[in-house]
mmCIF file of C-alpha atoms in Angstrom:
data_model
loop_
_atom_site.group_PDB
_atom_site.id
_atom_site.type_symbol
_atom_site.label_atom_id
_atom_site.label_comp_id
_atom_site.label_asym_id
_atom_site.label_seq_id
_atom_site.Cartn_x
_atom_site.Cartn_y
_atom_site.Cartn_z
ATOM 1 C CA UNK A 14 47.299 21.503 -146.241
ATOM 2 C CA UNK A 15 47.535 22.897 -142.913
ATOM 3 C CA UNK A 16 43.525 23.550 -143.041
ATOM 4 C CA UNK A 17 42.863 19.955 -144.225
ATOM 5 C CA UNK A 18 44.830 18.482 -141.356
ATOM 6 C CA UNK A 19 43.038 20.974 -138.790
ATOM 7 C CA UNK A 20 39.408 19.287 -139.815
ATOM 8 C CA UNK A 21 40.346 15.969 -140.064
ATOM 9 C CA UNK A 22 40.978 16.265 -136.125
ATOM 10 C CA UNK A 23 37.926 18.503 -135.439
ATOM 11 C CA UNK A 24 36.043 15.792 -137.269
ATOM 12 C CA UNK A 25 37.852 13.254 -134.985
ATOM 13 C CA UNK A 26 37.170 15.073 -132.280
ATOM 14 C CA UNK A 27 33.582 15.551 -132.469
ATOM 15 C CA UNK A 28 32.848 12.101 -133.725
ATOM 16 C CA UNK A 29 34.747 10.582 -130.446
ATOM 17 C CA UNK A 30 32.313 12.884 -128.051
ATOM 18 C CA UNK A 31 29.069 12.103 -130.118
ATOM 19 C CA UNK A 32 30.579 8.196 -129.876
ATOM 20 C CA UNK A 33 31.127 8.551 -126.351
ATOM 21 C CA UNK A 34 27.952 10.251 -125.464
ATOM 22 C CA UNK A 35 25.750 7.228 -127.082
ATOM 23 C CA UNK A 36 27.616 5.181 -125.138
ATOM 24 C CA UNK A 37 26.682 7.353 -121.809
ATOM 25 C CA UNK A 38 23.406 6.666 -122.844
ATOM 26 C CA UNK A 39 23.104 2.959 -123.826
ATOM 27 C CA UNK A 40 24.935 1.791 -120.516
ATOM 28 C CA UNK A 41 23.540 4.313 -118.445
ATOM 29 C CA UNK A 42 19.986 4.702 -118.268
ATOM 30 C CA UNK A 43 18.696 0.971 -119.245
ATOM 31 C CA UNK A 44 20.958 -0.679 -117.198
ATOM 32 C CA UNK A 45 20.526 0.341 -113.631
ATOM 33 C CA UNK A 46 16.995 -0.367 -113.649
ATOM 34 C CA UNK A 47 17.688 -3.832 -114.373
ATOM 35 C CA UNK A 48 20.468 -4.742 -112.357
ATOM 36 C CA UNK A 49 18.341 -3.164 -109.466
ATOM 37 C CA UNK A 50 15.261 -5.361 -110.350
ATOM 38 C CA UNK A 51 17.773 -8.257 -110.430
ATOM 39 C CA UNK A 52 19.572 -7.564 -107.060
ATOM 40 C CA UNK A 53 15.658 -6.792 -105.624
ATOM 41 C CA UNK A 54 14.358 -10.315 -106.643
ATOM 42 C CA UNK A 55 17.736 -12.350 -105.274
ATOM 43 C CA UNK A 56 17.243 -12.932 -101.564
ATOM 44 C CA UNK A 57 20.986 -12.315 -99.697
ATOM 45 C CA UNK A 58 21.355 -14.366 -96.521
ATOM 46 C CA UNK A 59 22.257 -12.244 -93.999
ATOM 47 C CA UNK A 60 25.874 -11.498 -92.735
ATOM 48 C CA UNK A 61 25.197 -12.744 -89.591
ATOM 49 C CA UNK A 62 24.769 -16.193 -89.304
ATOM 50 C CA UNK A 63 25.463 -18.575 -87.092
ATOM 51 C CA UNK A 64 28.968 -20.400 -86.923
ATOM 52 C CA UNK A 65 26.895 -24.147 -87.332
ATOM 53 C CA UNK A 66 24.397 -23.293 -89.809
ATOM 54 C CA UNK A 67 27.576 -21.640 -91.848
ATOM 55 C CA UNK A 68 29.298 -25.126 -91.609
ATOM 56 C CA UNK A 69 26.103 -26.945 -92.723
ATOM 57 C CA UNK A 70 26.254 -25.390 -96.003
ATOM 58 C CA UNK A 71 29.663 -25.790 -96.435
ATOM 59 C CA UNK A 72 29.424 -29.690 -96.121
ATOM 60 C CA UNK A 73 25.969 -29.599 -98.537
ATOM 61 C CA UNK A 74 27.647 -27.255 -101.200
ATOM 62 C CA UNK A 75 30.999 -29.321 -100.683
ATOM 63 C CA UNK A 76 28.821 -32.700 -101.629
ATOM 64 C CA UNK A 77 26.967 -30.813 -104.336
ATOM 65 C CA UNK A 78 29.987 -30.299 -106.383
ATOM 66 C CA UNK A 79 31.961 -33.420 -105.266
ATOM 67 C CA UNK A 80 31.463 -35.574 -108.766
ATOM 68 C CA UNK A 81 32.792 -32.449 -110.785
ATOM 69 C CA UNK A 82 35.585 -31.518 -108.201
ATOM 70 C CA UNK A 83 36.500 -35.064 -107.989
ATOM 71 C CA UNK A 84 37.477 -34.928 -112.153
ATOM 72 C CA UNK A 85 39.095 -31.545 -112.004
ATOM 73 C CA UNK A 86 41.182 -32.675 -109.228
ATOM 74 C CA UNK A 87 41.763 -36.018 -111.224
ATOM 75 C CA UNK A 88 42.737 -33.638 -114.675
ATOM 76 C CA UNK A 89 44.809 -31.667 -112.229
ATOM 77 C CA UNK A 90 46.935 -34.907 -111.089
ATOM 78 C CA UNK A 91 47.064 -35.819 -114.717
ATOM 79 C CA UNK A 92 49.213 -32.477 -115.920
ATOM 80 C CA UNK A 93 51.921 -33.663 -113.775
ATOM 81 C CA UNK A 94 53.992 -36.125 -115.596
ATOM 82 C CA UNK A 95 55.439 -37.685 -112.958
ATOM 83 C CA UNK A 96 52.139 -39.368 -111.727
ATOM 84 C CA UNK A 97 51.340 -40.471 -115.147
ATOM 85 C CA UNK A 98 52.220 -44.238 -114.861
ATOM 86 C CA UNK A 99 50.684 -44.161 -111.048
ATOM 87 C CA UNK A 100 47.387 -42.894 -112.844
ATOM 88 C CA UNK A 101 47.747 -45.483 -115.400
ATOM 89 C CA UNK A 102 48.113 -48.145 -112.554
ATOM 90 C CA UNK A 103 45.043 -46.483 -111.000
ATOM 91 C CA UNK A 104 43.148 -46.592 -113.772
ATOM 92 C CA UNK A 105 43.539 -49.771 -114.788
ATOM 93 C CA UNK A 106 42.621 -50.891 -111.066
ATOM 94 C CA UNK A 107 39.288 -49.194 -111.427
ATOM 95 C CA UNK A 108 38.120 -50.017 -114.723
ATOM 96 C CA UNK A 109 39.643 -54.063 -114.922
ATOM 97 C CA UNK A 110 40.257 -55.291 -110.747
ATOM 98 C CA UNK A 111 38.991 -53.858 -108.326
ATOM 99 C CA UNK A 112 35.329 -55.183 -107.546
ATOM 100 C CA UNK A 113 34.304 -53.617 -104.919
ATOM 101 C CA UNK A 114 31.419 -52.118 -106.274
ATOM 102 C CA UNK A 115 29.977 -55.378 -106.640
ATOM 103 C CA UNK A 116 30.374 -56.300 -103.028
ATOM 104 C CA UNK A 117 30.231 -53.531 -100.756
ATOM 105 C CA UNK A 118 33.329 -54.732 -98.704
ATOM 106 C CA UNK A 119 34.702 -51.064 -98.504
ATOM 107 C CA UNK A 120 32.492 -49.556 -96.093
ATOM 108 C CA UNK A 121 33.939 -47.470 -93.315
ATOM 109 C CA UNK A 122 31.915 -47.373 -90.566
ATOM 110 C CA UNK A 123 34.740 -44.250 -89.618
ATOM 111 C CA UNK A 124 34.326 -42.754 -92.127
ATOM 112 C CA UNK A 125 30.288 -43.360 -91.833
ATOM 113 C CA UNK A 126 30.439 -41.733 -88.497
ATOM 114 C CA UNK A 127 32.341 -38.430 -89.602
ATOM 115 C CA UNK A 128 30.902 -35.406 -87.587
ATOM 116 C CA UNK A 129 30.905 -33.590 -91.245
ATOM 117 C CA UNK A 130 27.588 -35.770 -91.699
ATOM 118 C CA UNK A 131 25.976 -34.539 -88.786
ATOM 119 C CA UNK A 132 26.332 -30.979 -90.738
ATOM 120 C CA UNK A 133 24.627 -32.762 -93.784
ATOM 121 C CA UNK A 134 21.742 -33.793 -92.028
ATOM 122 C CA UNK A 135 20.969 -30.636 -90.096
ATOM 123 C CA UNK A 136 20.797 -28.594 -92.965
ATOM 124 C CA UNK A 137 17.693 -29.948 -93.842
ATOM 125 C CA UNK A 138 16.929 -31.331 -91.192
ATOM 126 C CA UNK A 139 17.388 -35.351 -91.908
ATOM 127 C CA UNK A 140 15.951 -37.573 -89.693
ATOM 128 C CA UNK A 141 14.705 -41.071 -89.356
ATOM 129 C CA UNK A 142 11.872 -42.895 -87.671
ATOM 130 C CA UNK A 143 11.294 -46.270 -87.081
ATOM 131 C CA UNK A 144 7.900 -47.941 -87.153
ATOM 132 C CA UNK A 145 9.345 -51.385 -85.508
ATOM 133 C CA UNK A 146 12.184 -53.098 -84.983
ATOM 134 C CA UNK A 147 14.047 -55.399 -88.068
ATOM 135 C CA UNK A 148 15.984 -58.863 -86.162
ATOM 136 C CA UNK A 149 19.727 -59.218 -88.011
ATOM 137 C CA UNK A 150 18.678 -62.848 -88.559
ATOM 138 C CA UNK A 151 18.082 -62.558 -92.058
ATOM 139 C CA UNK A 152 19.059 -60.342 -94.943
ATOM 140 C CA UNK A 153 16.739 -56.882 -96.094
ATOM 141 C CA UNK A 154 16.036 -54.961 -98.877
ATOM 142 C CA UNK A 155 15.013 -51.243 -98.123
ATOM 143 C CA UNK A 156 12.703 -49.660 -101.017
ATOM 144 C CA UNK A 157 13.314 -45.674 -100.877
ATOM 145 C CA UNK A 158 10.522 -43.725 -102.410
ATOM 146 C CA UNK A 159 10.157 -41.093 -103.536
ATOM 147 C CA UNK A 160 13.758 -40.084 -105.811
ATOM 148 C CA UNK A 161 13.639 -36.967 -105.765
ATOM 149 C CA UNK A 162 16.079 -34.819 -108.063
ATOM 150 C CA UNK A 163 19.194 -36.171 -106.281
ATOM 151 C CA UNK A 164 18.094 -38.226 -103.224
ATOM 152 C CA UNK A 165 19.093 -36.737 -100.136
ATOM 153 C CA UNK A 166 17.521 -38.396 -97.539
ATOM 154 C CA UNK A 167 18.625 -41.455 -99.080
ATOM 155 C CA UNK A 168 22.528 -40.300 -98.574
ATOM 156 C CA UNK A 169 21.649 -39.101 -94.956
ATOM 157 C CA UNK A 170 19.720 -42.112 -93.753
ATOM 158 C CA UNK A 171 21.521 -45.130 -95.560
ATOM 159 C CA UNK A 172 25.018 -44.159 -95.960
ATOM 160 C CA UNK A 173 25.729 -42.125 -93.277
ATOM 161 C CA UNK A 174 25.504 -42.618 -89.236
ATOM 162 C CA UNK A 175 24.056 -38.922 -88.905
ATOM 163 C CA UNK A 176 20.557 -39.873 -88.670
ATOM 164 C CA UNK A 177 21.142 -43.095 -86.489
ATOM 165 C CA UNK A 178 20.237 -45.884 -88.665
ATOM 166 C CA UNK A 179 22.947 -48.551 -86.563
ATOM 167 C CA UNK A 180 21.387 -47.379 -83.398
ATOM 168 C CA UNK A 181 17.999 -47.699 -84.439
ATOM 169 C CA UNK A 182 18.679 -51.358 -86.443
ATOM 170 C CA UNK A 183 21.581 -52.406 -84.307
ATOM 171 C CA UNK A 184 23.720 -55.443 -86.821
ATOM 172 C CA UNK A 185 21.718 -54.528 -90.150
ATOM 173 C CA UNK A 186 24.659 -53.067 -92.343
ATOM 174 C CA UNK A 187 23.191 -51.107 -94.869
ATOM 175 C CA UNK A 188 24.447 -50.237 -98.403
ATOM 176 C CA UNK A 189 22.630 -47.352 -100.812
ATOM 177 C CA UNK A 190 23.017 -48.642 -104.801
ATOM 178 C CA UNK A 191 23.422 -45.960 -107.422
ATOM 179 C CA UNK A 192 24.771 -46.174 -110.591
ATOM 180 C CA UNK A 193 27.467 -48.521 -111.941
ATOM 181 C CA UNK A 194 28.985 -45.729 -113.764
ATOM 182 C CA UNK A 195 29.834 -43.796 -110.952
ATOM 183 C CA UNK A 196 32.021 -45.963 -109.792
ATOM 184 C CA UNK A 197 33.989 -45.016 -112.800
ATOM 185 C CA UNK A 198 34.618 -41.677 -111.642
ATOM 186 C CA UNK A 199 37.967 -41.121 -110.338
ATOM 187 C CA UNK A 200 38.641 -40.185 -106.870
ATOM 188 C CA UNK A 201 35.024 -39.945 -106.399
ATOM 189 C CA UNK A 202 34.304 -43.575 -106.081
ATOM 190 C CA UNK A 203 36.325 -43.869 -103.331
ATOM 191 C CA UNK A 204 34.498 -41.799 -101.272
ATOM 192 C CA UNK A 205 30.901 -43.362 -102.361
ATOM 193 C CA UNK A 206 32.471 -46.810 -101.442
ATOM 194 C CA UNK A 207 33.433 -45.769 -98.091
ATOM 195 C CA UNK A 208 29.913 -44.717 -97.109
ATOM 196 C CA UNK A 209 29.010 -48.358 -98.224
ATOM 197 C CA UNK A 210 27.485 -47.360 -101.576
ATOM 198 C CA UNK A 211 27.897 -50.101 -104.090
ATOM 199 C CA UNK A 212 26.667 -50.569 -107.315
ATOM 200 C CA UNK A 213 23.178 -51.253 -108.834
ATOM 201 C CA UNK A 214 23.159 -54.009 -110.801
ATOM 202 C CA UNK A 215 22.119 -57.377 -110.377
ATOM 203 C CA UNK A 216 25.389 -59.284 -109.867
ATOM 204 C CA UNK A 217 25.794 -56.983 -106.637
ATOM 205 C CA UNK A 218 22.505 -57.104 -105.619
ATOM 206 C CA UNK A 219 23.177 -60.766 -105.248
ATOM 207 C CA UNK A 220 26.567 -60.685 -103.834
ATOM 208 C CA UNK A 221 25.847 -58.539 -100.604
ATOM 209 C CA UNK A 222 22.624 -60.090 -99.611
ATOM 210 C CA UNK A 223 24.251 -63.674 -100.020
ATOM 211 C CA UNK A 224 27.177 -62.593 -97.806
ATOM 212 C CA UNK A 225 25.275 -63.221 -94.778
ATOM 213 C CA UNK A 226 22.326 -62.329 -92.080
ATOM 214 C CA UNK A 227 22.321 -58.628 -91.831
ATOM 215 C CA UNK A 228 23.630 -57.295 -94.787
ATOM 216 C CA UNK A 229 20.701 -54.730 -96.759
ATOM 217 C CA UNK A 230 20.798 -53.150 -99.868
ATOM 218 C CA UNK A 231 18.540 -50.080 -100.343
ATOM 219 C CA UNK A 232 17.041 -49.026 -103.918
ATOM 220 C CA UNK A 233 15.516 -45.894 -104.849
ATOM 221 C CA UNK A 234 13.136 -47.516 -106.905
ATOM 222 C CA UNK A 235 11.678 -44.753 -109.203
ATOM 223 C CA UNK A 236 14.557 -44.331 -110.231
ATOM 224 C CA UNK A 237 15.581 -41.495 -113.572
ATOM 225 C CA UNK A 238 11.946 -42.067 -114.590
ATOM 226 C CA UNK A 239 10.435 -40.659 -111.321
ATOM 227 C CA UNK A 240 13.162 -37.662 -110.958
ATOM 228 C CA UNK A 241 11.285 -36.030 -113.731
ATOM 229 C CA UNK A 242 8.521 -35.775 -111.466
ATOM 230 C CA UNK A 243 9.932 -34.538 -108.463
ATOM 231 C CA UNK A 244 8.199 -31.396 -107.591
ATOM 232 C CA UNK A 245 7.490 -29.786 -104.181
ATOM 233 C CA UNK A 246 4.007 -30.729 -103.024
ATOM 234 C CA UNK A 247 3.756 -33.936 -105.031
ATOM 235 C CA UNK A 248 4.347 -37.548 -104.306
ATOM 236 C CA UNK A 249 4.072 -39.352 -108.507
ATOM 237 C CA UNK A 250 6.124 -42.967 -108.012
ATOM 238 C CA UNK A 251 7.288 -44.975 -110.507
ATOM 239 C CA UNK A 252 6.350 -48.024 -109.101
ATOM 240 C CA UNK A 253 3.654 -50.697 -110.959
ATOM 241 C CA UNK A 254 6.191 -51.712 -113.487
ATOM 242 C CA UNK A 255 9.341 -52.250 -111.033
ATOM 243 C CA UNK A 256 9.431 -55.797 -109.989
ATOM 244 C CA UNK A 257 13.582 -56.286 -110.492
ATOM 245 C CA UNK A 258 13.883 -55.540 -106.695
ATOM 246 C CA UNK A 259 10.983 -57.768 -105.212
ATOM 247 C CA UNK A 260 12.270 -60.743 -107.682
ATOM 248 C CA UNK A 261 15.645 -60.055 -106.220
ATOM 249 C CA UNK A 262 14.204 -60.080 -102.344
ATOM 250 C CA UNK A 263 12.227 -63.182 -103.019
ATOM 251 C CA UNK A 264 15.318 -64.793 -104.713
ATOM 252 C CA UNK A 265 17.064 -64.385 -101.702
ATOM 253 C CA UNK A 266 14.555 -64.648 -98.995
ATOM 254 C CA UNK A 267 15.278 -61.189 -97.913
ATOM 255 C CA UNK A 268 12.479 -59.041 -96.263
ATOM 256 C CA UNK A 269 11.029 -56.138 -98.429
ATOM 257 C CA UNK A 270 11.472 -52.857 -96.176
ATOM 258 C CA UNK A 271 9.193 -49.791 -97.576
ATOM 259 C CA UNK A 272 11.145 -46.538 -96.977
ATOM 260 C CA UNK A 273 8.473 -43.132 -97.647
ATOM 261 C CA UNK A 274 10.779 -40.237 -97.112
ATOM 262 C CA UNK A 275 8.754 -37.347 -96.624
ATOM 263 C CA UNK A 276 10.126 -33.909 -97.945
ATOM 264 C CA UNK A 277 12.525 -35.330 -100.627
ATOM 265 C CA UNK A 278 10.772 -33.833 -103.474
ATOM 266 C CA UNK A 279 10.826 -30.377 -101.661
ATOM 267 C CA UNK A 280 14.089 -29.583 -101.812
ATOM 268 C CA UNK A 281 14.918 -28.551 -105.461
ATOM 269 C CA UNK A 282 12.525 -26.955 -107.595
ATOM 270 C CA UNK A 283 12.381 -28.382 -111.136
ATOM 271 C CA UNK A 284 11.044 -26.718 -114.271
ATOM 272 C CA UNK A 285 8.028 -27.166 -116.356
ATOM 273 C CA UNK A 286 8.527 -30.388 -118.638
ATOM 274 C CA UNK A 287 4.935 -32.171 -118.768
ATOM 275 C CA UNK A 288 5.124 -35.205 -121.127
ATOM 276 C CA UNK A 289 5.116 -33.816 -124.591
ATOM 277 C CA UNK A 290 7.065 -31.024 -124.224
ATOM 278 C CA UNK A 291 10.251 -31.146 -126.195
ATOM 279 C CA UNK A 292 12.173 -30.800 -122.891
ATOM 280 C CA UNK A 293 10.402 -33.849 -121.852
ATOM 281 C CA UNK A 294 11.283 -35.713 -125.492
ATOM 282 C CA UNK A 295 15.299 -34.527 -124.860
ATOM 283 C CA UNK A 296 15.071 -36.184 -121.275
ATOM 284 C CA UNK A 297 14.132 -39.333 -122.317
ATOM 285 C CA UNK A 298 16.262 -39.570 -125.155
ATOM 286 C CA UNK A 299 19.386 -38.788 -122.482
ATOM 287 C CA UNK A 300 17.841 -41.230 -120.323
ATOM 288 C CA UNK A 301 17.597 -44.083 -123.351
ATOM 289 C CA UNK A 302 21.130 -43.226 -124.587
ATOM 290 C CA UNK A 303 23.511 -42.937 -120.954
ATOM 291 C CA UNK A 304 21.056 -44.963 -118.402
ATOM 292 C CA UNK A 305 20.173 -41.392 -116.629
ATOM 293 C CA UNK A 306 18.746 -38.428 -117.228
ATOM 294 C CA UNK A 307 19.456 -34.517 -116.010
ATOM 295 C CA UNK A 308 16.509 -33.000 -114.376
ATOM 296 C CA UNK A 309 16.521 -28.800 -114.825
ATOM 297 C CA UNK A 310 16.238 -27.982 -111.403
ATOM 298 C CA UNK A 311 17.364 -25.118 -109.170
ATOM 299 C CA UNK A 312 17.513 -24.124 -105.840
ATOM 300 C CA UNK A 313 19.673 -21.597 -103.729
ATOM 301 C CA UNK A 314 22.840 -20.655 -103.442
ATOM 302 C CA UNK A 315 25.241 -20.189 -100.259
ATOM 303 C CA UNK A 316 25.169 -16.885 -100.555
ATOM 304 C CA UNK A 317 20.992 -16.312 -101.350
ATOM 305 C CA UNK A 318 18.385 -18.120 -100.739
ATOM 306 C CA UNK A 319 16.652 -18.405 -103.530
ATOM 307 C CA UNK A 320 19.241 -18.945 -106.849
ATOM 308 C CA UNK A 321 21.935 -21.711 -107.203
ATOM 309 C CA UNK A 322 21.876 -25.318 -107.423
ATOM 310 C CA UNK A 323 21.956 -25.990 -103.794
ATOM 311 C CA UNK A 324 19.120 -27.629 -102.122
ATOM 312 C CA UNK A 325 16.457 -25.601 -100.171
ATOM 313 C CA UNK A 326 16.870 -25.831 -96.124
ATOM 314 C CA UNK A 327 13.484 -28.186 -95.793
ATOM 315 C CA UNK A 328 12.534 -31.208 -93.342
ATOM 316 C CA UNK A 329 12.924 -34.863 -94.274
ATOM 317 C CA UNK A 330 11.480 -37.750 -92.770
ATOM 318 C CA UNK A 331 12.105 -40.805 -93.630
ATOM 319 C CA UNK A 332 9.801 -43.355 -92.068
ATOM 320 C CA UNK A 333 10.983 -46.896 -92.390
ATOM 321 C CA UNK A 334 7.644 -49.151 -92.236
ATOM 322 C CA UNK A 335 7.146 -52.723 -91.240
ATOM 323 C CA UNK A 336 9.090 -55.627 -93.142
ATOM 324 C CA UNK A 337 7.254 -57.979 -95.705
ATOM 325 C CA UNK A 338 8.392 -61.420 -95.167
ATOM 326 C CA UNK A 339 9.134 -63.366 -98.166
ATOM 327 C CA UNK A 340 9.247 -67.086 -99.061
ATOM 328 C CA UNK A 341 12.963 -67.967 -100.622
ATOM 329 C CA UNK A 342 12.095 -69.377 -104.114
ATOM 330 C CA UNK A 343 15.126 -69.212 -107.094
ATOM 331 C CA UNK A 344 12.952 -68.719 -109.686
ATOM 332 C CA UNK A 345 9.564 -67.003 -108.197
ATOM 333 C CA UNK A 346 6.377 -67.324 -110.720
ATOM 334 C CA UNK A 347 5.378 -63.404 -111.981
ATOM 335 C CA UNK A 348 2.442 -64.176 -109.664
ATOM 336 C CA UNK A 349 3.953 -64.505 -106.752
ATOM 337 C CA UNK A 350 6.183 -61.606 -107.540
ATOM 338 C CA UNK A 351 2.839 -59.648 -108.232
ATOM 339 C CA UNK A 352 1.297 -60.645 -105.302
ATOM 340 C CA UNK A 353 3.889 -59.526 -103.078
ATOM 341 C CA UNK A 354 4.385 -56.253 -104.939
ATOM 342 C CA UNK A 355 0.926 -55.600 -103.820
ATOM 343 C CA UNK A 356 1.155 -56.234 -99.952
ATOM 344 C CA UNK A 357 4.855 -53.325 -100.809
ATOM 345 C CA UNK A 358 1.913 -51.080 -102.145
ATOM 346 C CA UNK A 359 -0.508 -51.555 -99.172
ATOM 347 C CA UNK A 360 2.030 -50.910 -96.508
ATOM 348 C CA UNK A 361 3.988 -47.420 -99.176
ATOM 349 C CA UNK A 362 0.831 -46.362 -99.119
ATOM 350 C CA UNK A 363 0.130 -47.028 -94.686
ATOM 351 C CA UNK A 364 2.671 -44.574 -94.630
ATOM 352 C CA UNK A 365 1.729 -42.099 -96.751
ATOM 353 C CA UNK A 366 -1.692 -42.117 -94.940
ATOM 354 C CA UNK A 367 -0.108 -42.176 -91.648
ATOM 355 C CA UNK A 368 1.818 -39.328 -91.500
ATOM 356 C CA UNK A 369 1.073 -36.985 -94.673
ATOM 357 C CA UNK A 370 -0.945 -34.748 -91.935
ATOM 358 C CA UNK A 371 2.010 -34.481 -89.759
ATOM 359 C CA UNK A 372 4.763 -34.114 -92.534
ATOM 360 C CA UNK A 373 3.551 -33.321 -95.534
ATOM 361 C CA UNK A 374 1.228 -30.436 -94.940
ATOM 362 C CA UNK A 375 2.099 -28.278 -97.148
ATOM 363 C CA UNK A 376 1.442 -31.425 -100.017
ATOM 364 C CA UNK A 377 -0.500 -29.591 -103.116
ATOM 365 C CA UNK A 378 -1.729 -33.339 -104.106
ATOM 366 C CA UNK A 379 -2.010 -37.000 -102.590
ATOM 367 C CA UNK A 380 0.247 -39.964 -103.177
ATOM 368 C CA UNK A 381 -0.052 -41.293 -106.888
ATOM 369 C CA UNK A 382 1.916 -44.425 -108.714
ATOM 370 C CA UNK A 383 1.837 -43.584 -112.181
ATOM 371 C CA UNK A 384 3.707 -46.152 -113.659
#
């Protein structure tokens, strides 16, 4: 009995060494050579850095990760009971009352003005420049090209004050459109509004540049389509089939502004989905189901420079080019609309020409409309 007992423990015994030897051996030797190669590729930023370029990538990471902060927070307010029937009131003010989306009357020129969106637009750096000046007499609308993977400059130059836009078109009050169905984000759509950034759609596309002399709307035109073909080096615009925003300028009699913002399409690098690819065939089917679509794209993080979702530290220029005047006309014949989409094409493309040698040197192709 006593024998029995004595080699069911040896037996324990050694089978718990050769167990834990194996073990020495599968984490030990294949391991390290991996997580070295892995900490080799991933480029730290250093520890010393200075105090302002530290705050510019708080403010960029901060806005990264706004929309999904915005809905935790939101969930977080929603666990306390006691707010439940002020979240119900809230709710029921977004999704049923309030229209300001559809007007743009919540912009904050404050707010606009914040020295936090300085820090946004140095990271980059943002800037602006103007080829002439645009009179207040008369209502605009702004054409962004290209999207890019989130649209960057766009934020910096048209809903912000950190790259001068009031200064430089003193009594034009701008507003950025994006999506109506951000505005159904919680908390979040409070900020967007006070930058000025309104909704999309027709209806307020109509409502802000009827309000008066001065007011502007800015589209990115390409719009989900083009962000699928944002890639550093390129300049692909989704552009012959979009004539929703020269109908609406000539319905209005507002001025057609071309906006080329060089380096948007540098910031993010986006992985390989030609047309075909089954990535590509998923993206469109996103895009036909929920109005958008979700680019795979990376960048770096605050901590390395080359892994995260934050955008790379690279220039962008965006050059605002001479106005195209338009004859007012309700209901413009597809002619007219075609002709003018023409003279948009003539003056994108000035740009491009202008100034691809001075800021887009590094370009790996030239300036192509694809669709």
């Amino acid at each position: 009995m006593d024998k029995g007992h004595d080699l069911t423990t040896f037996s324990r015994t050694i089978s718990a060494s050769s167990l834990r030897g194996r073990l020495t051996k599968l984490t030990g030797a294949p391991l390290r050579p991996v997580a070295a190669r892995i900490h080799a590729s991933i480029d730290f930023v250093p520890t010393k850095i200075p105090r302002k370029r530290r705050l510019q990538t708080m403010v960029v990471a901060v806005w990264s990760v706004l929309l999904v902060t915005s809905c935790f927070a939101f969930l977080m307010l929603c666990s306390i009971p006691a707010l439940w029937p002020f979240l119900v009131m809230y709710l029921i003010w977004i999704f049923w009352i309030d229209k300001s989306p559809a007007y743009g009357n919540r912009l904050a020129p404050w707010f606009r003005s914040l020295k936090i969106w300085q820090y946004f637009a140095e990271y980059y750096p943002a800037s602006l420049l103007k080829e002439c000046d645009l009179p207040a007499d008369r209502p605009y609308v702004f054409g962004y090209h290209p999207h890019g993977i989130i649209g960057m400059g766009a934020l910096a130059t048209f809903a912000t004050e950190a790259t001068g836009f009031s200064k430089a078109f003193p009594g034009i009050k701008p507003h950025l459109l994006t999506l109506t169905n951000n505005f159904h984000i919680p908390l979040y759509r409070e900020v967007i509004m006070s930058l000025g950034i309104s909704s999309v759609s027709r209806e307020s596309c109509s409502n802000i540049l009827s309000s008066g002399p001065g007011q502007a709307i800015t589209i990115v035109v390409g719009g989900a389509a083009e962000s699928l073909s944002a890639r550093p080096g390129t300049a692909d615009l989704t552009l012959k089939r979009r004539l929703g925003f020269i109908k609406v300028a000539i319905q209005h009699g507002a001025d057609l502004v071309p906006v080329f913002s060089f380096g948007e399409n540098d910031i993010y690098n986006q992985m390989p989905n030609e047309k075909g690819t089954t990535i590509y065939v998923l993206q469109k089917k996103f895009q036909s189901m929920f109005g958008f679509t979700l680019p795979l794209f990376h960048g770096r993080g605050m901590l390395n420079y080359n892994l995260g979702l934050m955008p790379y530290r690279r220039r962008i220029v965006s050059v605002i080019g001479r106005p195209i005047h338009v004859q007012r006309c309700e209901k413009p014949p597809l002619e007219e609309i075609e002709r003018v989409q023409r003279l948009y094409i003539e003056e994108l493309t000035r740009i491009w020409n202008t100034y691809k040698d001075e800021f887009a040197k590094t370009r790996l192709r030239e300036l192509s409309i694809v669709d």
